[in-house]
Amino acid sequence: MRESISDLFNLRRGELAPVLIAGLFFFCILTALMMLRPARDALGMERGIDSVRWLFIGTAVVTLAVNPVFGWLVARLRRLHFISITYAFFALSLVGFWSLLMFAPGAVGTRSGQVFYVWFSVFNLFVTMVFWALLADRFSSDQGKRLFALIAVGGTLGAIFGPWLAARLAEPLGTPALLLVAAGFLSIAIALAWWLVWTRPDRDASAAAPQATASEEALRIGGSPWAGLRAVFASPYLLGIAGYVLAMTVVATFIYFTRLQMVAMAESDLDARTGLLGNIDMWTQIAVLLLQLTLTGQIIRRFGLGFALAALPVATALGFVGLAVYGSFAMLIALEAMSKAVQRGLTRPAREALFTVVSREDKYKAKAFIDTFVYRAGDVVGAQTEGLLGRLGLALGGLVTVVVPLALFWAMLGLWLGRVQQRRAVDGPGSASP
């Protein structure tokens, strides 16, 4: 039975246990995130969609400020220690929000809702970034191409389970209790991170497994807290990844604000908005799961990372053209489901495999800068561009004129990154490849 499962999912000797642990790890993270995300979006809309654009700016500033703090932890602490501290900080923050809701409900208002929005946006990026950074450090380039899509299934199941669990627990336990449940899942994630690392040594299945793992964990990465920022601008490869993420988030933000506007027109009540946003998330995750279980691994193995990275911009551009032509809420759901299914089910595993061929310091510091600040900078650019086009009265037609040429650049960048990653995988992280 075990051999048939390994054959079905292209697993090799010694890989089944780490994949299962990593999948459960990602399940816990996405369960915690998706339990709270609909409430985050609904709270952000309380003072109108324009206020969300300013919240994006605040989030970008906070992520830039947090990056050197995370870089300092990476430089000074052992790998599992700074990973544990990161997750523990966010879990304790959830306990703090719960305490505020339970013991000082009078202090909860619009301002605290905005604080939660910004906090959640930072939390969302850092907990997923740390997870994928550990995987890029834990698995080789070949393993990343074969296994990351399979591991991502665990996250998709968590993204489906989270909203379902929130709906089941909100009434009997109360909304504040959901924060404690999410904190509990983050605590389990800490234990799974340790289990994943100590299951067997990074990349090496030799008999010296315990000794190799102990040696890896005894090392500190060192360096400057700002090393990640400098590395991105010094490496064409890392700068290319940053450009890819920037283009991706700009377009994703266009979809996000189009979604908020259509939801605002459809529903005016906070609870109704939360429910509608939650339903969109649930059906989107089901589409992601179907793609991950059927096509992702085969596409990456057969056509390579470049093709997988280029698929998202092409699909998104076609979806925007369709939305501009039809302009219906059903078409928006189809666009968002298709975009997120391709992004999470195909492009995300491919994008994370790009980091398997960089140095350990870059896997945590440069990746943190790209996946947090560059990501949120793309949000800001997208939000302000969408707002400007709206004020000019261009609406969806104006967005299409921006999205299509941007998607062309984005797709070409994805193809280039796939080729460079392949060269680096052969030459090694210290090679002279871009």
PDB file of C-alpha atoms in Angstrom, residues 74-309:
ATOM      1  CA  VAL A  74      17.570  34.950  11.725  1.00  0.00           C
ATOM      2  CA  ALA A  75      21.121  36.224  12.223  1.00  0.00           C
ATOM      3  CA  ARG A  76      21.266  35.603  15.978  1.00  0.00           C
ATOM      4  CA  LEU A  77      19.209  32.464  16.605  1.00  0.00           C
ATOM      5  CA  ARG A  78      19.186  28.894  15.373  1.00  0.00           C
ATOM      6  CA  ARG A  79      16.717  28.041  12.632  1.00  0.00           C
ATOM      7  CA  LEU A  80      14.065  26.282  14.704  1.00  0.00           C
ATOM      8  CA  HIS A  81      14.339  28.895  17.437  1.00  0.00           C
ATOM      9  CA  PHE A  82      13.547  31.914  15.250  1.00  0.00           C
ATOM     10  CA  ILE A  83      10.783  29.957  13.507  1.00  0.00           C
ATOM     11  CA  SER A  84       9.244  29.080  16.880  1.00  0.00           C
ATOM     12  CA  ILE A  85       9.523  32.669  18.146  1.00  0.00           C
ATOM     13  CA  THR A  86       7.804  33.996  15.009  1.00  0.00           C
ATOM     14  CA  TYR A  87       4.828  31.674  15.364  1.00  0.00           C
ATOM     15  CA  ALA A  88       4.659  32.127  19.139  1.00  0.00           C
ATOM     16  CA  PHE A  89       4.561  35.928  18.737  1.00  0.00           C
ATOM     17  CA  PHE A  90       1.557  35.757  16.422  1.00  0.00           C
ATOM     18  CA  ALA A  91      -0.191  33.191  18.629  1.00  0.00           C
ATOM     19  CA  LEU A  92       0.258  35.435  21.678  1.00  0.00           C
ATOM     20  CA  SER A  93      -1.011  38.399  19.651  1.00  0.00           C
ATOM     21  CA  LEU A  94      -4.211  36.463  18.989  1.00  0.00           C
ATOM     22  CA  VAL A  95      -4.550  35.835  22.711  1.00  0.00           C
ATOM     23  CA  GLY A  96      -4.109  39.594  23.242  1.00  0.00           C
ATOM     24  CA  PHE A  97      -6.913  40.415  20.778  1.00  0.00           C
ATOM     25  CA  TRP A  98      -9.106  37.826  22.497  1.00  0.00           C
ATOM     26  CA  SER A  99      -8.439  39.457  25.879  1.00  0.00           C
ATOM     27  CA  LEU A 100      -9.413  42.855  24.469  1.00  0.00           C
ATOM     28  CA  LEU A 101     -12.696  41.495  23.084  1.00  0.00           C
ATOM     29  CA  MET A 102     -13.525  39.648  26.311  1.00  0.00           C
ATOM     30  CA  PHE A 103     -12.452  42.074  29.036  1.00  0.00           C
ATOM     31  CA  ALA A 104     -12.585  45.491  27.342  1.00  0.00           C
ATOM     32  CA  PRO A 105     -15.285  45.269  24.659  1.00  0.00           C
ATOM     33  CA  GLY A 106     -15.993  48.984  25.014  1.00  0.00           C
ATOM     34  CA  ALA A 107     -12.531  49.738  23.646  1.00  0.00           C
ATOM     35  CA  VAL A 108     -13.248  47.814  20.458  1.00  0.00           C
ATOM     36  CA  GLY A 109     -14.217  50.120  17.612  1.00  0.00           C
ATOM     37  CA  THR A 110     -13.356  51.166  14.086  1.00  0.00           C
ATOM     38  CA  ARG A 111      -9.779  52.025  14.980  1.00  0.00           C
ATOM     39  CA  SER A 112      -9.106  48.659  16.617  1.00  0.00           C
ATOM     40  CA  GLY A 113     -10.682  46.961  13.581  1.00  0.00           C
ATOM     41  CA  GLN A 114      -8.177  48.765  11.364  1.00  0.00           C
ATOM     42  CA  VAL A 115      -5.334  47.696  13.655  1.00  0.00           C
ATOM     43  CA  PHE A 116      -6.517  44.101  13.368  1.00  0.00           C
ATOM     44  CA  TYR A 117      -6.683  44.448   9.571  1.00  0.00           C
ATOM     45  CA  VAL A 118      -3.057  45.601   9.363  1.00  0.00           C
ATOM     46  CA  TRP A 119      -1.887  43.061  11.939  1.00  0.00           C
ATOM     47  CA  PHE A 120      -3.615  40.205  10.127  1.00  0.00           C
ATOM     48  CA  SER A 121      -2.134  41.278   6.790  1.00  0.00           C
ATOM     49  CA  VAL A 122       1.374  41.127   8.279  1.00  0.00           C
ATOM     50  CA  PHE A 123       0.578  37.878  10.117  1.00  0.00           C
ATOM     51  CA  ASN A 124      -0.737  36.301   6.916  1.00  0.00           C
ATOM     52  CA  LEU A 125       2.488  36.914   5.000  1.00  0.00           C
ATOM     53  CA  PHE A 126       5.010  36.083   7.706  1.00  0.00           C
ATOM     54  CA  VAL A 127       3.567  32.746   8.826  1.00  0.00           C
ATOM     55  CA  THR A 128       3.331  31.467   5.234  1.00  0.00           C
ATOM     56  CA  MET A 129       6.742  32.922   4.306  1.00  0.00           C
ATOM     57  CA  VAL A 130       8.436  31.162   7.229  1.00  0.00           C
ATOM     58  CA  PHE A 131       6.765  27.886   6.304  1.00  0.00           C
ATOM     59  CA  TRP A 132       7.942  27.994   2.667  1.00  0.00           C
ATOM     60  CA  ALA A 133      11.405  29.234   3.661  1.00  0.00           C
ATOM     61  CA  LEU A 134      11.812  26.185   5.898  1.00  0.00           C
ATOM     62  CA  LEU A 135      10.657  23.926   3.069  1.00  0.00           C
ATOM     63  CA  ALA A 136      13.108  25.520   0.608  1.00  0.00           C
ATOM     64  CA  ASP A 137      15.824  24.899   3.214  1.00  0.00           C
ATOM     65  CA  ARG A 138      14.614  21.397   4.067  1.00  0.00           C
ATOM     66  CA  PHE A 139      14.124  19.999   0.548  1.00  0.00           C
ATOM     67  CA  SER A 140      16.361  19.993  -2.536  1.00  0.00           C
ATOM     68  CA  SER A 141      15.556  21.611  -5.887  1.00  0.00           C
ATOM     69  CA  ASP A 142      14.425  18.278  -7.374  1.00  0.00           C
ATOM     70  CA  GLN A 143      12.295  17.533  -4.327  1.00  0.00           C
ATOM     71  CA  GLY A 144      10.741  20.981  -4.487  1.00  0.00           C
ATOM     72  CA  LYS A 145       9.606  20.447  -8.067  1.00  0.00           C
ATOM     73  CA  ARG A 146       8.170  17.043  -7.239  1.00  0.00           C
ATOM     74  CA  LEU A 147       6.797  17.552  -3.736  1.00  0.00           C
ATOM     75  CA  PHE A 148       5.824  21.183  -3.114  1.00  0.00           C
ATOM     76  CA  ALA A 149       2.539  20.892  -5.017  1.00  0.00           C
ATOM     77  CA  LEU A 150       1.648  17.777  -3.020  1.00  0.00           C
ATOM     78  CA  ILE A 151       2.551  19.459   0.264  1.00  0.00           C
ATOM     79  CA  ALA A 152       0.441  22.469  -0.742  1.00  0.00           C
ATOM     80  CA  VAL A 153      -2.621  20.198  -0.703  1.00  0.00           C
ATOM     81  CA  GLY A 154      -2.393  20.287   3.085  1.00  0.00           C
ATOM     82  CA  GLY A 155      -2.696  24.072   3.003  1.00  0.00           C
ATOM     83  CA  THR A 156      -5.669  23.913   0.651  1.00  0.00           C
ATOM     84  CA  LEU A 157      -7.443  21.471   2.959  1.00  0.00           C
ATOM     85  CA  GLY A 158      -6.742  23.863   5.824  1.00  0.00           C
ATOM     86  CA  ALA A 159      -8.113  26.774   3.785  1.00  0.00           C
ATOM     87  CA  ILE A 160     -11.341  24.791   3.284  1.00  0.00           C
ATOM     88  CA  PHE A 161     -11.480  23.510   6.862  1.00  0.00           C
ATOM     89  CA  GLY A 162     -10.826  26.931   8.456  1.00  0.00           C
ATOM     90  CA  PRO A 163     -13.999  28.706   7.252  1.00  0.00           C
ATOM     91  CA  TRP A 164     -16.025  25.550   7.907  1.00  0.00           C
ATOM     92  CA  LEU A 165     -14.715  25.309  11.473  1.00  0.00           C
ATOM     93  CA  ALA A 166     -15.310  29.029  12.060  1.00  0.00           C
ATOM     94  CA  ALA A 167     -18.933  28.663  10.940  1.00  0.00           C
ATOM     95  CA  ARG A 168     -19.441  25.707  13.304  1.00  0.00           C
ATOM     96  CA  LEU A 169     -17.781  27.299  16.354  1.00  0.00           C
ATOM     97  CA  ALA A 170     -18.812  30.957  16.040  1.00  0.00           C
ATOM     98  CA  GLU A 171     -22.303  30.491  17.512  1.00  0.00           C
ATOM     99  CA  PRO A 172     -21.667  28.042  20.386  1.00  0.00           C
ATOM    100  CA  LEU A 173     -18.323  29.553  21.472  1.00  0.00           C
ATOM    101  CA  GLY A 174     -18.600  33.145  20.262  1.00  0.00           C
ATOM    102  CA  THR A 175     -16.469  35.000  17.729  1.00  0.00           C
ATOM    103  CA  PRO A 176     -13.680  35.926  20.237  1.00  0.00           C
ATOM    104  CA  ALA A 177     -13.038  32.227  20.918  1.00  0.00           C
ATOM    105  CA  LEU A 178     -12.077  31.747  17.277  1.00  0.00           C
ATOM    106  CA  LEU A 179      -8.916  33.732  18.000  1.00  0.00           C
ATOM    107  CA  LEU A 180      -7.904  31.201  20.656  1.00  0.00           C
ATOM    108  CA  VAL A 181      -8.626  28.300  18.311  1.00  0.00           C
ATOM    109  CA  ALA A 182      -6.427  29.915  15.647  1.00  0.00           C
ATOM    110  CA  ALA A 183      -3.668  30.423  18.253  1.00  0.00           C
ATOM    111  CA  GLY A 184      -3.934  26.729  19.093  1.00  0.00           C
ATOM    112  CA  PHE A 185      -3.343  25.752  15.470  1.00  0.00           C
ATOM    113  CA  LEU A 186      -0.243  27.979  15.379  1.00  0.00           C
ATOM    114  CA  SER A 187       1.069  26.241  18.499  1.00  0.00           C
ATOM    115  CA  ILE A 188       0.634  22.866  16.801  1.00  0.00           C
ATOM    116  CA  ALA A 189       2.490  24.295  13.776  1.00  0.00           C
ATOM    117  CA  ILE A 190       5.521  25.005  15.995  1.00  0.00           C
ATOM    118  CA  ALA A 191       5.675  21.364  17.087  1.00  0.00           C
ATOM    119  CA  LEU A 192       5.327  20.210  13.479  1.00  0.00           C
ATOM    120  CA  ALA A 193       8.196  22.472  12.364  1.00  0.00           C
ATOM    121  CA  TRP A 194      10.488  20.751  14.852  1.00  0.00           C
ATOM    122  CA  TRP A 195       9.201  17.318  13.840  1.00  0.00           C
ATOM    123  CA  LEU A 196       9.752  18.077  10.146  1.00  0.00           C
ATOM    124  CA  VAL A 197      13.377  19.107  10.659  1.00  0.00           C
ATOM    125  CA  TRP A 198      14.253  16.232  12.969  1.00  0.00           C
ATOM    126  CA  THR A 199      12.525  13.505  10.944  1.00  0.00           C
ATOM    127  CA  ARG A 200      15.662  13.147   8.813  1.00  0.00           C
ATOM    128  CA  PRO A 201      18.472  15.466   7.751  1.00  0.00           C
ATOM    129  CA  ASP A 202      18.023  18.120   5.106  1.00  0.00           C
ATOM    130  CA  ARG A 203      18.480  16.507   1.665  1.00  0.00           C
ATOM    131  CA  ASP A 204      20.500  13.563   3.072  1.00  0.00           C
ATOM    132  CA  ALA A 205      19.043  10.108   3.694  1.00  0.00           C
ATOM    133  CA  SER A 206      22.314   8.580   4.922  1.00  0.00           C
ATOM    134  CA  ALA A 207      22.788   6.656   8.123  1.00  0.00           C
ATOM    135  CA  ALA A 208      24.233   9.738   9.776  1.00  0.00           C
ATOM    136  CA  ALA A 209      20.786  11.371   9.872  1.00  0.00           C
ATOM    137  CA  PRO A 210      20.655  12.392  13.565  1.00  0.00           C
ATOM    138  CA  GLN A 211      24.210  13.732  13.552  1.00  0.00           C
ATOM    139  CA  ALA A 212      23.666  15.704  10.316  1.00  0.00           C
ATOM    140  CA  THR A 213      20.479  17.271  11.628  1.00  0.00           C
ATOM    141  CA  ALA A 214      22.112  18.223  14.914  1.00  0.00           C
ATOM    142  CA  SER A 215      25.007  19.808  13.020  1.00  0.00           C
ATOM    143  CA  GLU A 216      22.608  21.849  10.837  1.00  0.00           C
ATOM    144  CA  GLU A 217      20.652  23.097  13.846  1.00  0.00           C
ATOM    145  CA  ALA A 218      23.763  24.070  15.787  1.00  0.00           C
ATOM    146  CA  LEU A 219      24.675  26.630  13.107  1.00  0.00           C
ATOM    147  CA  ARG A 220      23.495  30.230  13.174  1.00  0.00           C
ATOM    148  CA  ILE A 221      23.048  32.013   9.863  1.00  0.00           C
ATOM    149  CA  GLY A 222      24.616  35.264  11.065  1.00  0.00           C
ATOM    150  CA  GLY A 223      24.979  38.358   8.903  1.00  0.00           C
ATOM    151  CA  SER A 224      23.194  41.707   8.944  1.00  0.00           C
ATOM    152  CA  PRO A 225      19.461  42.219   9.620  1.00  0.00           C
ATOM    153  CA  TRP A 226      19.332  44.139   6.307  1.00  0.00           C
ATOM    154  CA  ALA A 227      21.191  41.461   4.323  1.00  0.00           C
ATOM    155  CA  GLY A 228      17.986  40.327   2.640  1.00  0.00           C
ATOM    156  CA  LEU A 229      17.301  43.732   1.116  1.00  0.00           C
ATOM    157  CA  ARG A 230      20.865  44.080  -0.153  1.00  0.00           C
ATOM    158  CA  ALA A 231      20.844  40.549  -1.578  1.00  0.00           C
ATOM    159  CA  VAL A 232      17.706  41.215  -3.615  1.00  0.00           C
ATOM    160  CA  PHE A 233      19.174  44.269  -5.330  1.00  0.00           C
ATOM    161  CA  ALA A 234      22.577  42.598  -5.817  1.00  0.00           C
ATOM    162  CA  SER A 235      21.260  39.438  -7.510  1.00  0.00           C
ATOM    163  CA  PRO A 236      19.439  39.552 -10.895  1.00  0.00           C
ATOM    164  CA  TYR A 237      17.825  36.218  -9.988  1.00  0.00           C
ATOM    165  CA  LEU A 238      16.399  37.454  -6.671  1.00  0.00           C
ATOM    166  CA  LEU A 239      15.450  40.772  -8.277  1.00  0.00           C
ATOM    167  CA  GLY A 240      13.600  38.791 -10.952  1.00  0.00           C
ATOM    168  CA  ILE A 241      11.671  36.900  -8.259  1.00  0.00           C
ATOM    169  CA  ALA A 242      10.841  40.236  -6.618  1.00  0.00           C
ATOM    170  CA  GLY A 243       9.610  41.600  -9.958  1.00  0.00           C
ATOM    171  CA  TYR A 244       7.469  38.509 -10.479  1.00  0.00           C
ATOM    172  CA  VAL A 245       5.916  38.855  -7.011  1.00  0.00           C
ATOM    173  CA  LEU A 246       5.343  42.591  -7.548  1.00  0.00           C
ATOM    174  CA  ALA A 247       3.505  42.035 -10.850  1.00  0.00           C
ATOM    175  CA  MET A 248       1.490  39.202  -9.306  1.00  0.00           C
ATOM    176  CA  THR A 249       0.337  41.248  -6.329  1.00  0.00           C
ATOM    177  CA  VAL A 250      -0.531  44.318  -8.406  1.00  0.00           C
ATOM    178  CA  VAL A 251      -2.886  42.226 -10.533  1.00  0.00           C
ATOM    179  CA  ALA A 252      -4.217  40.315  -7.504  1.00  0.00           C
ATOM    180  CA  THR A 253      -5.032  43.662  -5.879  1.00  0.00           C
ATOM    181  CA  PHE A 254      -7.001  44.703  -8.957  1.00  0.00           C
ATOM    182  CA  ILE A 255      -9.083  41.537  -8.488  1.00  0.00           C
ATOM    183  CA  TYR A 256      -9.388  42.171  -4.743  1.00  0.00           C
ATOM    184  CA  PHE A 257     -10.808  45.678  -5.106  1.00  0.00           C
ATOM    185  CA  THR A 258     -13.103  44.649  -7.933  1.00  0.00           C
ATOM    186  CA  ARG A 259     -14.373  41.963  -5.591  1.00  0.00           C
ATOM    187  CA  LEU A 260     -14.890  44.402  -2.701  1.00  0.00           C
ATOM    188  CA  GLN A 261     -16.827  46.812  -4.905  1.00  0.00           C
ATOM    189  CA  MET A 262     -19.132  44.101  -6.226  1.00  0.00           C
ATOM    190  CA  VAL A 263     -19.682  42.695  -2.721  1.00  0.00           C
ATOM    191  CA  ALA A 264     -20.405  46.202  -1.374  1.00  0.00           C
ATOM    192  CA  MET A 265     -23.035  46.671  -4.076  1.00  0.00           C
ATOM    193  CA  ALA A 266     -24.518  43.234  -3.387  1.00  0.00           C
ATOM    194  CA  GLU A 267     -24.584  43.358   0.434  1.00  0.00           C
ATOM    195  CA  SER A 268     -24.573  46.289   2.902  1.00  0.00           C
ATOM    196  CA  ASP A 269     -24.755  44.330   6.185  1.00  0.00           C
ATOM    197  CA  LEU A 270     -21.451  43.367   7.905  1.00  0.00           C
ATOM    198  CA  ASP A 271     -22.548  39.801   8.671  1.00  0.00           C
ATOM    199  CA  ALA A 272     -23.876  39.301   5.148  1.00  0.00           C
ATOM    200  CA  ARG A 273     -20.601  40.569   3.663  1.00  0.00           C
ATOM    201  CA  THR A 274     -18.591  38.252   5.890  1.00  0.00           C
ATOM    202  CA  GLY A 275     -20.706  35.270   4.847  1.00  0.00           C
ATOM    203  CA  LEU A 276     -20.489  36.113   1.155  1.00  0.00           C
ATOM    204  CA  LEU A 277     -16.710  36.577   1.283  1.00  0.00           C
ATOM    205  CA  GLY A 278     -16.375  33.325   3.195  1.00  0.00           C
ATOM    206  CA  ASN A 279     -18.383  31.415   0.590  1.00  0.00           C
ATOM    207  CA  ILE A 280     -16.219  32.798  -2.225  1.00  0.00           C
ATOM    208  CA  ASP A 281     -13.116  31.665  -0.337  1.00  0.00           C
ATOM    209  CA  MET A 282     -14.509  28.192   0.243  1.00  0.00           C
ATOM    210  CA  TRP A 283     -15.418  27.500  -3.397  1.00  0.00           C
ATOM    211  CA  THR A 284     -12.110  28.963  -4.555  1.00  0.00           C
ATOM    212  CA  GLN A 285     -10.203  26.565  -2.305  1.00  0.00           C
ATOM    213  CA  ILE A 286     -12.147  23.610  -3.686  1.00  0.00           C
ATOM    214  CA  ALA A 287     -11.035  24.624  -7.193  1.00  0.00           C
ATOM    215  CA  VAL A 288      -7.436  24.868  -5.932  1.00  0.00           C
ATOM    216  CA  LEU A 289      -7.632  21.386  -4.412  1.00  0.00           C
ATOM    217  CA  LEU A 290      -8.895  19.813  -7.632  1.00  0.00           C
ATOM    218  CA  LEU A 291      -5.985  21.329  -9.570  1.00  0.00           C
ATOM    219  CA  GLN A 292      -3.394  20.260  -7.004  1.00  0.00           C
ATOM    220  CA  LEU A 293      -4.597  16.672  -6.902  1.00  0.00           C
ATOM    221  CA  THR A 294      -4.818  16.221 -10.660  1.00  0.00           C
ATOM    222  CA  LEU A 295      -2.482  18.340 -12.768  1.00  0.00           C
ATOM    223  CA  THR A 296       0.094  20.374 -10.855  1.00  0.00           C
ATOM    224  CA  GLY A 297       2.804  17.778 -10.322  1.00  0.00           C
ATOM    225  CA  GLN A 298       2.557  16.508 -13.882  1.00  0.00           C
ATOM    226  CA  ILE A 299       2.693  20.030 -15.358  1.00  0.00           C
ATOM    227  CA  ILE A 300       5.817  21.029 -13.414  1.00  0.00           C
ATOM    228  CA  ARG A 301       7.604  17.753 -14.178  1.00  0.00           C
ATOM    229  CA  ARG A 302       6.695  17.742 -17.859  1.00  0.00           C
ATOM    230  CA  PHE A 303       6.877  21.423 -18.823  1.00  0.00           C
ATOM    231  CA  GLY A 304       9.155  22.888 -16.111  1.00  0.00           C
ATOM    232  CA  LEU A 305       8.981  25.763 -13.649  1.00  0.00           C
ATOM    233  CA  GLY A 306       8.973  28.434 -16.354  1.00  0.00           C
ATOM    234  CA  PHE A 307       5.733  27.151 -17.851  1.00  0.00           C
ATOM    235  CA  ALA A 308       4.141  26.877 -14.397  1.00  0.00           C
ATOM    236  CA  LEU A 309       5.155  30.454 -13.573  1.00  0.00           C
TER     237      LEU A 309
END
